[in-house]
Short mmCIF file of C-alpha atoms and ligand atoms in Angstrom, two decimals:
data_model
loop_
_atom_site.label_atom_id
_atom_site.label_comp_id
_atom_site.label_asym_id
_atom_site.label_seq_id
_atom_site.Cartn_x
_atom_site.Cartn_y
_atom_site.Cartn_z
CA MET W 4 4.81 -3.02 12.51
CA ILE W 5 5.25 -0.11 10.39
CA LYS W 6 5.61 3.31 12.13
CA THR W 7 6.56 5.78 9.73
CA LEU W 8 6.27 6.16 5.86
CA ALA W 9 8.04 8.62 4.04
CA ILE W 10 7.75 9.68 0.19
CA GLY W 11 9.83 12.24 -1.45
CA ASN W 12 9.42 13.76 -4.97
CA TYR W 13 6.52 11.45 -6.05
CA ARG W 14 3.64 13.65 -8.04
CA SER W 15 2.14 15.85 -5.61
CA LEU W 16 3.96 14.44 -2.56
CA LEU W 17 7.18 16.58 -2.40
CA ASN W 18 8.19 15.45 1.01
CA LEU W 19 5.82 13.65 3.30
CA VAL W 20 6.41 12.01 6.48
CA ILE W 21 3.51 10.36 8.26
CA PRO W 22 3.06 8.31 11.13
CA PHE W 23 1.40 5.00 10.78
CA GLY W 24 -0.77 3.21 13.48
CA SER W 25 -2.75 0.00 13.36
CA LEU W 26 -5.82 1.61 11.89
CA ASN W 27 -5.15 4.62 9.46
CA VAL W 28 -7.78 6.53 7.76
CA ILE W 29 -6.75 8.80 5.06
CA THR W 30 -9.33 11.55 3.91
CA GLY W 31 -8.93 14.69 1.90
CA GLU W 32 -10.80 16.78 -0.96
CA ASN W 33 -10.70 15.58 -4.62
CA ALA W 34 -6.93 15.84 -5.77
CA SER W 35 -5.44 16.44 -2.32
CA GLY W 36 -3.32 13.46 -3.05
CA LYS W 37 -4.85 10.39 -1.48
CA SER W 38 -4.60 8.23 -4.68
CA ASN W 39 -0.85 9.28 -4.77
CA LEU W 40 -0.22 8.11 -1.54
CA TYR W 41 -1.87 4.87 -2.19
CA LYS W 42 0.13 4.47 -5.69
CA ALA W 43 3.34 5.24 -3.76
CA LEU W 44 2.57 2.47 -1.14
CA ARG W 45 2.10 0.20 -4.10
CA LEU W 46 5.18 1.22 -5.58
CA LEU W 47 7.04 0.34 -2.42
CA SER W 48 5.47 -3.03 -2.52
CA GLU W 49 6.46 -3.71 -6.10
CA THR W 50 10.01 -3.47 -4.92
CA ALA W 51 9.75 -6.76 -3.20
CA GLN W 52 8.17 -8.44 -6.04
CA GLY W 53 10.75 -7.27 -8.59
CA GLY W 54 8.25 -5.23 -10.39
CA VAL W 55 8.92 -1.50 -9.46
CA ILE W 56 10.58 -0.44 -12.97
CA ASN W 57 7.63 -1.85 -14.78
CA SER W 58 5.02 -0.14 -12.47
CA LEU W 59 6.69 3.05 -13.04
CA ALA W 60 6.63 2.64 -16.80
CA ARG W 61 3.03 1.79 -16.52
CA GLU W 62 2.56 5.16 -14.67
CA GLY W 63 4.09 6.83 -17.73
CA GLY W 64 7.56 6.99 -16.64
CA LEU W 65 9.74 7.93 -13.95
CA LYS W 66 9.84 11.70 -15.31
CA SER W 67 6.15 12.06 -15.44
CA THR W 68 5.91 10.79 -11.68
CA PHE W 69 8.57 13.32 -10.32
CA TRP W 70 7.16 16.39 -8.60
CA ALA W 71 6.29 18.93 -11.24
CA GLY W 72 6.76 22.00 -9.15
CA PRO W 73 9.97 23.85 -8.10
CA GLU W 74 12.99 21.99 -6.20
CA ASN W 75 12.14 24.46 -3.35
CA ILE W 76 9.00 26.51 -2.38
CA THR W 77 10.32 29.46 -0.65
CA LYS W 78 8.39 31.32 2.10
CA ARG W 79 7.93 34.27 -0.24
CA MET W 80 6.23 32.08 -2.81
CA ARG W 81 3.93 30.49 -0.21
CA GLN W 82 2.88 34.23 0.84
CA GLY W 83 2.32 35.08 -2.87
CA GLU W 84 4.83 37.86 -2.71
CA VAL W 85 6.59 36.22 -5.76
CA LYS W 86 5.64 33.89 -8.36
CA VAL W 87 6.33 30.12 -7.99
CA GLN W 88 9.10 29.55 -10.36
CA GLY W 89 12.03 26.90 -10.55
CA GLY W 90 15.57 27.93 -10.41
CA PRO W 91 18.74 25.63 -11.40
CA LYS W 92 18.60 22.27 -9.85
CA LYS W 93 20.95 21.86 -7.22
CA LYS W 94 20.56 18.18 -6.14
CA ALA W 95 20.00 15.18 -8.39
CA VAL W 96 16.45 14.40 -9.14
CA ARG W 97 15.28 11.36 -6.94
CA LEU W 98 11.87 9.59 -6.28
CA ARG W 99 12.23 8.30 -2.84
CA LEU W 100 10.18 5.94 -1.02
CA GLY W 101 10.70 4.36 2.47
CA PHE W 102 9.06 3.18 5.75
CA SER W 103 10.45 1.90 9.14
CA GLY W 104 9.11 -0.07 12.20
CA ASP W 105 10.60 -0.65 15.43
CA GLU W 106 12.96 -3.22 14.17
CA PHE W 107 14.05 -2.17 10.63
CA GLY W 108 13.70 0.56 8.25
CA TYR W 109 14.07 0.53 4.37
CA SER W 110 14.48 3.13 1.59
CA ILE W 111 14.82 3.32 -2.05
CA SER W 112 15.80 5.93 -4.41
CA LEU W 113 15.18 5.88 -8.17
CA GLY W 114 16.50 8.28 -10.83
CA LEU W 115 16.99 8.58 -14.36
CA PRO W 116 20.48 7.04 -16.01
CA THR W 117 23.42 9.45 -16.07
CA PRO W 118 23.94 10.26 -19.62
CA GLY W 119 27.20 8.91 -21.19
CA ASN W 120 27.11 6.12 -18.69
CA LEU W 121 25.01 3.80 -20.53
CA GLY W 122 26.34 1.21 -23.22
CA PRO W 123 24.42 0.61 -26.34
CA THR W 124 20.84 0.01 -25.20
CA ALA W 125 17.25 0.44 -26.34
CA PHE W 126 16.30 0.95 -22.68
CA ALA W 127 17.83 4.40 -22.15
CA LEU W 128 14.81 5.89 -20.49
CA ASP W 129 14.52 3.01 -17.91
CA PRO W 130 14.92 4.46 -14.38
CA GLU W 131 17.62 3.07 -12.31
CA ILE W 132 17.88 2.17 -8.57
CA LYS W 133 20.37 4.52 -7.33
CA GLN W 134 20.32 3.80 -3.60
CA GLU W 135 18.79 1.28 -1.24
CA CYS W 136 19.37 0.80 2.48
CA ILE W 137 18.24 -1.39 5.35
CA TRP W 138 18.71 -0.20 8.88
CA ALA W 139 18.00 -1.14 12.34
CA GLY W 140 15.52 0.77 14.31
CA ASN W 141 12.99 3.40 13.40
CA VAL W 142 15.25 6.24 12.23
CA TYR W 143 18.15 5.91 9.85
CA ARG W 144 21.77 6.84 11.15
CA PRO W 145 24.83 5.71 9.36
CA SER W 146 25.97 3.55 12.08
CA SER W 147 22.56 1.75 12.21
CA SER W 148 22.85 0.87 8.52
CA LEU W 149 22.61 -2.80 7.84
CA VAL W 150 22.46 -3.35 4.19
CA ASP W 151 23.51 -0.52 1.89
CA ARG W 152 23.09 -0.27 -1.96
CA SER W 153 24.94 2.30 -3.83
CA GLY W 154 24.37 1.89 -7.87
CA PRO W 155 25.70 -1.78 -8.76
CA ALA W 156 27.41 -2.24 -5.32
CA ILE W 157 25.49 -4.01 -2.54
CA LYS W 158 27.31 -4.30 0.91
CA VAL W 159 26.11 -5.76 4.17
CA ARG W 160 27.02 -5.46 7.67
CA THR W 161 28.51 -8.34 9.67
CA ASN W 162 29.54 -7.40 13.11
CA ARG W 163 31.45 -4.54 12.71
CA SER W 164 32.63 -4.76 9.06
CA TRP W 165 31.18 -4.44 5.71
CA GLU W 166 31.03 -7.49 3.32
CA VAL W 167 30.46 -6.45 -0.41
CA ILE W 168 27.96 -8.90 -1.55
CA THR W 169 28.14 -7.91 -5.32
CA GLN W 170 29.50 -4.86 -7.39
CA HIS W 171 27.39 -5.70 -10.31
CA ALA W 172 23.94 -5.49 -9.31
CA SER W 173 21.65 -4.59 -12.06
CA SER W 174 20.15 -1.21 -12.03
CA PHE W 175 16.71 -2.36 -12.63
CA GLU W 176 16.48 -4.82 -9.79
CA SER W 177 16.21 -4.18 -5.97
CA ILE W 178 18.15 -5.77 -3.23
CA PHE W 179 15.07 -7.97 -2.62
CA SER W 180 15.65 -9.70 -6.17
CA GLN W 181 19.55 -9.69 -5.95
CA ALA W 182 20.68 -10.19 -2.35
CA VAL W 183 18.52 -12.74 -0.87
CA ASP W 184 20.84 -14.68 1.38
CA PRO W 185 19.55 -15.78 4.37
CA VAL W 186 22.93 -16.35 6.13
CA LYS W 187 24.68 -13.05 5.01
CA ALA W 188 21.74 -10.82 5.09
CA PRO W 189 18.65 -12.05 6.82
CA GLU W 190 17.17 -8.70 7.35
CA ILE W 191 16.68 -8.64 3.44
CA VAL W 192 14.73 -11.91 3.63
CA THR W 193 12.78 -10.94 6.43
CA MET W 194 11.81 -7.60 5.02
CA LYS W 195 10.96 -9.04 1.58
CA GLU W 196 8.60 -11.56 2.99
CA GLU W 197 6.93 -8.84 4.97
CA ILE W 198 6.67 -6.38 1.99
CA LYS W 199 5.45 -9.24 -0.24
CA SER W 200 2.70 -10.18 2.19
CA TRP W 201 0.78 -6.55 1.79
CA ARG W 202 -2.48 -6.73 0.15
CA PHE W 203 -4.06 -3.88 -1.77
CA TYR W 204 -7.85 -4.01 -2.48
CA ASP W 205 -9.19 -1.31 -5.08
CA HIS W 206 -12.55 -1.04 -6.33
CA PHE W 207 -14.17 -4.97 -6.68
CA ARG W 208 -16.05 -5.12 -9.85
CA SER W 209 -19.63 -6.10 -9.48
CA ASP W 210 -20.95 -5.85 -13.02
CA SER W 211 -23.03 -8.91 -14.11
CA GLU W 212 -19.71 -9.96 -15.66
CA ALA W 213 -17.64 -9.66 -12.36
CA PRO W 214 -15.35 -12.49 -11.67
CA ALA W 215 -16.88 -12.59 -8.02
CA ARG W 216 -20.43 -13.35 -9.37
CA LEU W 217 -19.42 -16.37 -11.20
CA PRO W 218 -19.17 -20.19 -9.70
CA GLN W 219 -15.59 -20.80 -9.51
CA LEU W 220 -13.44 -23.99 -9.23
CA GLY W 221 -12.48 -23.83 -5.32
CA THR W 222 -9.31 -24.54 -3.67
CA ARG W 223 -8.44 -23.53 -0.15
CA THR W 224 -8.23 -19.84 -0.28
CA PRO W 225 -6.90 -18.06 2.92
CA VAL W 226 -6.14 -14.83 0.84
CA LEU W 227 -8.78 -13.33 -1.31
CA HIS W 228 -7.60 -12.44 -4.85
CA HIS W 229 -7.55 -8.63 -5.44
CA ASP W 230 -10.34 -8.91 -7.78
CA GLY W 231 -12.46 -11.11 -5.67
CA ARG W 232 -12.50 -13.96 -8.32
CA ASP W 233 -12.37 -16.62 -5.51
CA LEU W 234 -15.09 -15.15 -3.32
CA ALA W 235 -16.73 -18.41 -2.65
CA ALA W 236 -13.43 -20.51 -1.98
CA ALA W 237 -12.54 -17.65 0.44
CA LEU W 238 -15.77 -17.65 2.42
CA GLN W 239 -15.64 -21.37 2.51
CA THR W 240 -12.16 -21.51 3.74
CA ILE W 241 -12.96 -18.86 6.64
CA MET W 242 -16.08 -21.46 7.63
CA GLU W 243 -13.42 -24.33 7.92
CA ILE W 244 -10.15 -22.90 9.29
CA GLY W 245 -11.04 -19.42 10.12
CA ASP W 246 -13.20 -17.08 12.70
CA VAL W 247 -16.61 -18.88 11.85
CA ALA W 248 -18.53 -16.82 14.78
CA ALA W 249 -16.80 -13.52 13.25
CA LEU W 250 -18.01 -14.42 9.78
CA GLU W 251 -21.54 -15.00 10.92
CA ASN W 252 -21.66 -11.94 12.91
CA ALA W 253 -20.52 -9.98 9.98
CA ILE W 254 -23.21 -11.43 7.85
CA ALA W 255 -25.96 -10.67 10.55
CA ASP W 256 -24.54 -7.36 11.27
CA GLY W 257 -24.72 -6.26 7.38
CA PHE W 258 -28.22 -8.30 6.64
CA PRO W 259 -30.08 -8.94 9.72
CA GLY W 260 -31.53 -12.51 9.61
CA ALA W 261 -29.38 -13.49 6.57
CA SER W 262 -27.04 -16.45 6.57
CA LEU W 263 -24.36 -17.77 4.11
CA SER W 264 -23.82 -21.16 2.30
CA ILE W 265 -21.19 -22.20 -0.14
CA PRO W 266 -22.79 -25.10 -2.17
CA VAL W 267 -20.37 -27.18 -4.27
CA GLN W 268 -22.03 -27.79 -7.89
CA GLU W 269 -21.80 -31.41 -9.56
CA ASP W 270 -18.70 -30.08 -11.66
CA GLY W 271 -16.88 -29.08 -8.53
CA ARG W 272 -17.49 -25.23 -8.67
CA PHE W 273 -18.32 -23.31 -5.60
CA ASN W 274 -20.95 -20.69 -5.35
CA VAL W 275 -22.14 -17.93 -3.05
CA ASN W 276 -25.45 -18.52 -1.75
CA LEU W 277 -27.15 -15.87 0.55
CA HIS W 278 -30.39 -17.03 2.37
CA GLN W 279 -32.61 -13.98 3.31
CA ASN W 280 -35.75 -13.57 5.40
CA GLY W 281 -38.94 -13.84 3.21
CA LEU W 282 -37.40 -15.81 0.26
CA LEU W 283 -38.14 -19.51 -0.49
CA ARG W 284 -34.60 -20.12 -1.90
CA PRO W 285 -31.30 -18.47 -1.37
CA LEU W 286 -29.80 -16.08 -3.89
CA SER W 287 -26.67 -17.03 -5.72
CA GLY W 288 -23.75 -14.85 -6.69
CA ALA W 289 -25.11 -13.89 -9.97
CA GLU W 290 -28.44 -12.53 -8.34
CA LEU W 291 -27.04 -10.56 -5.59
CA SER W 292 -27.17 -6.77 -5.69
CA ASP W 293 -23.79 -4.77 -6.20
CA GLY W 294 -23.68 -3.69 -2.54
CA THR W 295 -24.55 -6.84 -1.27
CA LEU W 296 -21.68 -8.52 -3.25
CA ARG W 297 -19.16 -5.80 -2.43
CA TYR W 298 -20.13 -6.29 1.41
CA LEU W 299 -19.62 -10.17 1.18
CA LEU W 300 -16.14 -9.38 -0.65
CA TRP W 301 -14.85 -7.09 2.00
CA VAL W 302 -16.09 -9.60 4.69
CA ALA W 303 -13.81 -12.24 2.72
CA ALA W 304 -11.12 -10.02 2.49
CA LEU W 305 -11.03 -8.60 6.06
CA LEU W 306 -11.65 -12.10 7.91
CA THR W 307 -8.81 -13.47 5.98
CA PRO W 308 -7.32 -16.43 8.20
CA ARG W 309 -3.80 -15.30 7.06
CA PRO W 310 -3.63 -11.86 8.06
CA PRO W 311 -0.74 -9.97 6.34
CA SER W 312 1.31 -7.20 8.03
CA LEU W 313 -0.37 -4.56 6.01
CA MET W 314 -3.91 -4.45 4.24
CA VAL W 315 -4.79 -1.48 1.99
CA LEU W 316 -8.39 -0.66 1.26
CA ASN W 317 -9.22 2.02 -1.48
CA GLU W 318 -12.45 3.72 -1.12
CA PRO W 319 -14.15 0.53 0.38
CA GLU W 320 -17.51 2.55 0.48
CA THR W 321 -18.11 2.23 -3.24
CA SER W 322 -21.57 1.07 -3.90
CA LEU W 323 -22.60 0.41 -0.15
CA HIS W 324 -25.60 2.04 1.35
CA PRO W 325 -24.64 4.45 4.09
CA ASP W 326 -26.45 2.07 6.59
CA LEU W 327 -24.06 -0.79 5.78
CA LEU W 328 -21.10 1.59 6.53
CA PRO W 329 -20.98 1.28 10.37
CA ALA W 330 -21.14 -2.79 9.99
CA LEU W 331 -17.99 -2.38 7.64
CA ALA W 332 -16.23 -0.15 9.88
CA ARG W 333 -16.79 -2.73 12.63
CA LEU W 334 -14.97 -5.64 10.36
CA ILE W 335 -12.23 -3.08 9.53
CA ILE W 336 -11.71 -2.25 13.38
CA GLN W 337 -11.65 -6.01 14.14
CA ALA W 338 -9.37 -6.67 11.06
CA ALA W 339 -6.85 -3.75 12.59
CA LYS W 340 -6.40 -6.24 15.80
CA ASN W 341 -4.20 -8.64 13.60
CA THR W 342 -2.85 -6.51 10.63
CA GLN W 343 -2.24 -2.74 10.07
CA VAL W 344 -5.16 -1.40 7.96
CA TRP W 345 -4.81 1.66 5.96
CA VAL W 346 -8.34 2.95 4.46
CA ILE W 347 -8.65 5.64 2.07
CA SER W 348 -12.39 6.89 2.03
CA HIS W 349 -14.50 9.81 1.29
CA ALA W 350 -17.79 8.48 3.08
CA THR W 351 -18.43 10.48 6.35
CA ARG W 352 -20.23 7.71 8.01
CA LEU W 353 -17.60 5.09 7.52
CA ILE W 354 -14.96 7.69 8.83
CA ALA W 355 -16.84 8.66 11.60
CA ALA W 356 -17.38 5.05 12.78
CA LEU W 357 -13.52 4.24 12.48
CA GLU W 358 -12.75 7.21 14.32
CA ASP W 359 -14.80 5.73 17.09
CA SER W 360 -11.94 3.30 17.80
CA ASN W 361 -9.25 4.19 20.05
CA GLU W 362 -6.71 2.99 17.59
CA CYS W 363 -7.72 5.38 14.73
CA ASN W 364 -5.02 7.41 13.16
CA SER W 365 -6.80 9.84 11.25
CA LEU W 366 -4.91 11.77 8.58
CA GLN W 367 -6.39 14.54 6.32
CA LEU W 368 -4.67 15.71 3.36
CA GLU W 369 -4.82 18.86 1.50
CA LYS W 370 -2.96 20.73 -1.21
CA SER W 371 -0.96 23.85 -0.67
CA LEU W 372 0.72 25.18 -4.03
CA GLY W 373 0.26 22.03 -5.69
CA GLN W 374 1.98 19.91 -2.77
CA THR W 375 0.28 17.40 -0.61
CA GLN W 376 0.27 17.95 3.18
CA VAL W 377 -1.39 16.60 6.16
CA VAL W 378 -3.72 19.09 7.84
CA ASP W 379 -2.54 20.53 11.00
CA GLN W 380 0.86 18.60 10.79
CA GLY W 381 3.45 20.90 12.17
CA LEU W 382 7.38 20.22 11.69
CA LEU W 383 7.22 18.95 15.36
CA ASP W 384 4.41 16.39 14.58
CA GLN W 385 6.16 15.13 11.78
CA PRO W 386 8.01 11.69 12.85
CA SER W 387 11.66 11.92 12.59
CA TRP W 388 13.03 10.71 9.12
CA HIS W 389 16.29 10.79 7.51
CA TRP W 390 17.16 9.71 3.83
CA PRO W 391 20.22 7.70 3.75
CA ASP W 392 21.05 9.17 0.25
CA LYS W 393 20.52 12.71 0.94
CA SER W 394 24.03 13.75 -0.04
CA LYS W 395 23.57 12.55 -3.68
N1 ATP Q 28 4.05 14.82 -11.33
C1 ATP Q 28 3.28 15.34 -10.56
N2 ATP Q 28 3.65 16.62 -9.85
C2 ATP Q 28 2.82 17.35 -9.10
N3 ATP Q 28 1.49 17.16 -9.04
C3 ATP Q 28 0.99 15.97 -9.60
C4 ATP Q 28 1.90 15.18 -10.48
N4 ATP Q 28 1.00 14.05 -10.85
C5 ATP Q 28 -0.16 14.38 -10.42
N5 ATP Q 28 -0.29 15.40 -9.84
C6 ATP Q 28 -1.34 16.14 -8.86
O1 ATP Q 28 -2.13 15.09 -7.90
C7 ATP Q 28 -3.26 15.39 -7.71
C8 ATP Q 28 -4.26 14.26 -7.90
O2 ATP Q 28 -3.94 13.55 -6.53
P1 ATP Q 28 -4.57 12.31 -6.30
O3 ATP Q 28 -5.08 11.57 -7.46
O4 ATP Q 28 -4.04 11.33 -5.39
O5 ATP Q 28 -6.08 12.84 -5.78
P2 ATP Q 28 -7.28 12.27 -4.63
O6 ATP Q 28 -6.87 12.74 -3.36
O7 ATP Q 28 -6.88 10.64 -4.84
O8 ATP Q 28 -8.45 12.77 -5.47
P3 ATP Q 28 -9.83 11.93 -5.54
O9 ATP Q 28 -10.55 12.06 -4.27
O10 ATP Q 28 -10.38 13.00 -6.64
O11 ATP Q 28 -9.61 10.85 -6.02
C9 ATP Q 28 -3.74 16.39 -8.97
O12 ATP Q 28 -3.98 17.58 -8.53
C10 ATP Q 28 -2.52 16.54 -9.73
O13 ATP Q 28 -2.33 17.49 -10.46
MG1 MG Q 29 -8.22 9.09 -5.75
#
């Protein structure tokens, strides 16, 4: 379970360390940094899939993701006594991402290549992974470090000594792609599997061409695709190997008197059928309203028979009528019993219903001098965190 998330120098997140519970609700005004936080989590998940450098390129390159303000915001700048201005850079510019739980922590630090160090290459603008570390326990200490990567050198701790796994790690691949040895470094394998299981759901499409509306060839689907294309198969899978009672409750909770069936067409395609009071025939995927379709998508995502360690939901309220939001909140609270859930939302009714749960960790973001901060988070409220590469 993740207990702490830390981000440094990523867009408006100059230095953010936040506590993580089983159910986390992130709110804040427009431009307060919610999507930046979401993107930072996604980048972290990309490290385990070998895609962190590509994802950064898609965001416009590492340079554009660096915090655009000064290295330090002084007290006098904060109080408006002097203008916000940058001085000469004292530290190397690094984008840092990390998280920790009770058992392990992980961090990665990325930077631009050192000029002059590169041989002939057309990829001189590619960011480099400068440092990575896995440690035991919630907070990094040099003595708790288990895997340490410094540039091209990766070493792992075995008992009391360090063993160098490679001196030639490629600068664009993380330890999760290069040092996956279950005997020498079981922590890397465990952590890779955990991060790979994280799921991100962000704005399902519901237009007339949306993949979720079309009949689909179905195979057993314990995990809904992030665009919802396998909705019918995912719902059928819940009916066969998942929590059928929870599925029926969720449908009845959202649409009183309604029930769901998944007919298989002659050509083997699956369709979603919703039987509603007052109608002589059920309505199929193509006929459902945007909100109804999106609610069914959330049902399929949240009642997954194979819960991941973390599920991130970006503005799940989109297209849903406020009356449906308490039912959605109940589903999310239920899911948070088996998986950590992270919800970014603007919808007051959804937020209020989620905050009713004792487990809810509610974080409101605000921006001060361009920097995202957690409202009312004093220095003492911030979880402890140390970056392994702070000296460089
Ligand atoms: N490199 C950067 N350095 C500093 N700030 C940045 C950088 N890139 C983007 N920002 C700032 O981040 C803010 C955008 O944050 P974000 O998109 O996370 O907002 P949000 O909370 O999701 O808002 P909304 O509710 O409108 O979606 C903008 O104010 C933008 O100026
Ligand atoms: Mg946003």
